[in-house]
């Protein structure tokens, strides 16, 4: 482990790279849950050529990598992440590509916070992403996991995505060549989403704004949006609500270490202070067990669990 770390440090100190590079970077600083051990190296390229160059080196040196969106739908284990974590926080441009009477076509870079896109649409009277209000994370993450709420899904506004493949080649894909499902897409983890083109419908600013405000109000009433969480922990089983099943199994307020099942919405687990990933996983197991005992339903995680157990 020590040797591998010095090897990685040596490689990166020689690499021609514009951007941020941090070694043994605590992932709890980069996740909404504020949980997670260190990444061997955390990199945030500032431009495409640096990203390409870095990708080539990672491949050549066989260093594994993990692409970080907003860090809002993941649980990073206490041992942190092996290899490189790539952040896209320098890639956050929204551009109008074309427009006519009815529609507007936008290009949105992958590191753009999803809420910046929602606000941009609200300010300009563009309809199509109102239901995505209050969902944290980046546009890249939202595409990859097909984020959605209130009957709105990311896939419904997507026209194409531009990715960098495992060879470092940049390619644009029409979204009809990609499969999307419930909080899922067929985009490979080795393909880095760089940007997307989306189409929104022009509407009255007041109408778009009213919808956004209404959805946000409903979310705030039902979800602990201001507390450190990773959003919904489990997927809704077909036709059922995971939150309701957990609630009916008597799990609200249940706590292991500093991880607590929210008393507002039972499908949110909150970090009450110094929560660890192992406590979080134990609580997930306990909740899964209780729901299975009570209703016979086996819950599937919605959050992605990544990283190693021990440093
Ligand atoms: N419910 C309870 N107890 C609870 C939570 C919910 O009885 O503790 C009941 C509610 O009263 C309601 C039903 O369960 O009758 C459904 O709850 P809610 O409307 O809050 O929606 P949900 O199915 O729990 C889904 C998404 C959310 C999304 C909302 C709003 C999943 C797993 N959850 O929640 O997405 O914000 O609908 O559209 O798909 C997320 O993806 O991280 C997320 C939070």
GROMACS .gro file of N, CA and C and ligand atoms in nm, residues 73 148-151 182-183 219 222-223 230-232 234-236 240-244 247 252 264-268 302, ligand 1:
model
  131
   73UNK      N    1  -2.465   1.052  -0.412
   73UNK     CA    2  -2.544   0.928  -0.415
   73UNK      C    3  -2.455   0.809  -0.385
  148UNK      N    4  -3.419   1.130  -1.111
  148UNK     CA    5  -3.557   1.172  -1.137
  148UNK      C    6  -3.639   1.187  -1.012
  149UNK      N    7  -3.752   1.253  -1.030
  149UNK     CA    8  -3.852   1.267  -0.923
  149UNK      C    9  -3.978   1.327  -0.984
  150UNK      N   10  -4.090   1.305  -0.921
  150UNK     CA   11  -4.221   1.360  -0.961
  150UNK      C   12  -4.253   1.332  -1.109
  151UNK      N   13  -4.210   1.215  -1.158
  151UNK     CA   14  -4.240   1.180  -1.297
  151UNK      C   15  -4.145   1.241  -1.400
  182UNK      N   16  -3.485   0.275  -1.436
  182UNK     CA   17  -3.509   0.343  -1.309
  182UNK      C   18  -3.376   0.360  -1.234
  183UNK      N   19  -3.331   0.483  -1.223
  183UNK     CA   20  -3.204   0.521  -1.159
  183UNK      C   21  -3.087   0.440  -1.215
  219UNK      N   22  -4.082   1.858  -0.148
  219UNK     CA   23  -3.962   1.784  -0.107
  219UNK      C   24  -3.921   1.822   0.036
  222UNK      N   25  -4.115   1.665   0.309
  222UNK     CA   26  -4.105   1.520   0.325
  222UNK      C   27  -3.964   1.467   0.342
  223UNK      N   28  -3.864   1.548   0.303
  223UNK     CA   29  -3.727   1.495   0.302
  223UNK      C   30  -3.632   1.584   0.381
  230UNK      N   31  -2.726   1.078   0.175
  230UNK     CA   32  -2.697   1.047   0.034
  230UNK      C   33  -2.828   1.031  -0.042
  231UNK      N   34  -2.930   1.102   0.002
  231UNK     CA   35  -3.063   1.088  -0.062
  231UNK      C   36  -3.122   0.953  -0.025
  232UNK      N   37  -3.209   0.902  -0.112
  232UNK     CA   38  -3.273   0.774  -0.083
  232UNK      C   39  -3.171   0.660  -0.085
  234UNK      N   40  -3.241   0.320  -0.051
  234UNK     CA   41  -3.287   0.201  -0.124
  234UNK      C   42  -3.375   0.242  -0.242
  235UNK      N   43  -3.377   0.155  -0.345
  235UNK     CA   44  -3.466   0.177  -0.459
  235UNK      C   45  -3.608   0.144  -0.418
  236UNK      N   46  -3.703   0.208  -0.481
  236UNK     CA   47  -3.843   0.169  -0.458
  236UNK      C   48  -3.867   0.036  -0.528
  240UNK      N   49  -4.407  -0.016  -0.500
  240UNK     CA   50  -4.404   0.008  -0.356
  240UNK      C   51  -4.311   0.125  -0.323
  241UNK      N   52  -4.320   0.175  -0.199
  241UNK     CA   53  -4.229   0.280  -0.156
  241UNK      C   54  -4.135   0.224  -0.048
  242UNK      N   55  -4.004   0.233  -0.075
  242UNK     CA   56  -3.907   0.184   0.022
  242UNK      C   57  -3.922   0.259   0.155
  243UNK      N   58  -3.943   0.392   0.144
  243UNK     CA   59  -3.958   0.473   0.265
  243UNK      C   60  -4.073   0.424   0.353
  244UNK      N   61  -4.186   0.398   0.288
  244UNK     CA   62  -4.302   0.350   0.364
  244UNK      C   63  -4.275   0.213   0.427
  247UNK      N   64  -4.050   0.256   0.722
  247UNK     CA   65  -4.130   0.321   0.827
  247UNK      C   66  -4.221   0.217   0.895
  252UNK      N   67  -3.783   0.400   1.184
  252UNK     CA   68  -3.755   0.544   1.194
  252UNK      C   69  -3.681   0.574   1.324
  264UNK      N   70  -3.802   1.191   0.945
  264UNK     CA   71  -3.889   1.261   0.849
  264UNK      C   72  -3.923   1.169   0.732
  265UNK      N   73  -3.819   1.107   0.673
  265UNK     CA   74  -3.838   1.015   0.560
  265UNK      C   75  -3.747   0.896   0.584
  266UNK      N   76  -3.806   0.779   0.603
  266UNK     CA   77  -3.730   0.663   0.650
  266UNK      C   78  -3.630   0.608   0.549
  267UNK      N   79  -3.639   0.654   0.422
  267UNK     CA   80  -3.541   0.605   0.323
  267UNK      C   81  -3.416   0.693   0.319
  268UNK      N   82  -3.406   0.790   0.409
  268UNK     CA   83  -3.285   0.873   0.422
  268UNK      C   84  -3.214   0.832   0.550
  302UNK      N   85  -3.006   0.188  -0.351
  302UNK     CA   86  -3.004   0.284  -0.461
  302UNK      C   87  -2.867   0.354  -0.464
  312LIG     N1   88  -4.378   0.726   0.328
  312LIG     C1   89  -4.401   0.683   0.456
  312LIG     N2   90  -4.299   0.696   0.547
  312LIG     C2   91  -4.178   0.748   0.515
  312LIG     C3   92  -4.156   0.791   0.382
  312LIG     C4   93  -4.259   0.779   0.290
  312LIG     O1   94  -4.508   0.635   0.489
  312LIG     O2   95  -4.090   0.755   0.602
  312LIG     C5   96  -4.490   0.720   0.231
  312LIG     C6   97  -4.536   0.858   0.188
  312LIG     O3   98  -4.630   0.910   0.277
  312LIG     C7   99  -4.593   0.833   0.051
  312LIG     C8  100  -4.510   0.715  -0.004
  312LIG     O4  101  -4.444   0.657   0.111
  312LIG     O5  102  -4.725   0.792   0.058
  312LIG     C9  103  -4.405   0.762  -0.105
  312LIG     O6  104  -4.319   0.857  -0.045
  312LIG     P1  105  -4.262   0.986  -0.122
  312LIG     O7  106  -4.370   1.054  -0.194
  312LIG     O8  107  -4.178   1.061  -0.028
  312LIG     O9  108  -4.174   0.928  -0.236
  312LIG     P2  109  -4.068   0.812  -0.235
  312LIG    O10  110  -4.122   0.704  -0.324
  312LIG    O11  111  -4.023   0.773  -0.100
  312LIG    C10  112  -3.939   0.894  -0.446
  312LIG    C11  113  -3.794   0.894  -0.481
  312LIG    C12  114  -3.729   1.023  -0.432
  312LIG    C13  115  -3.805   1.141  -0.489
  312LIG    C14  116  -3.953   1.131  -0.446
  312LIG    C15  117  -4.036   1.242  -0.503
  312LIG    C16  118  -3.693   0.674  -0.480
  312LIG    C17  119  -3.633   0.563  -0.401
  312LIG     N3  120  -3.732   0.781  -0.415
  312LIG    O12  121  -3.946   0.885  -0.306
  312LIG    O13  122  -3.597   1.023  -0.478
  312LIG    O14  123  -3.747   1.260  -0.442
  312LIG    O15  124  -4.006   1.006  -0.493
  312LIG    O16  125  -4.064   1.218  -0.637
  312LIG    O17  126  -3.704   0.663  -0.601
  312LIG    C18  127  -3.365   0.987  -0.442
  312LIG    O18  128  -3.363   0.936  -0.553
  312LIG    O19  129  -3.259   0.999  -0.371
  312LIG    C19  130  -3.492   1.031  -0.389
  312LIG    C20  131  -3.502   1.076  -0.267
   0.00000   0.00000   0.00000
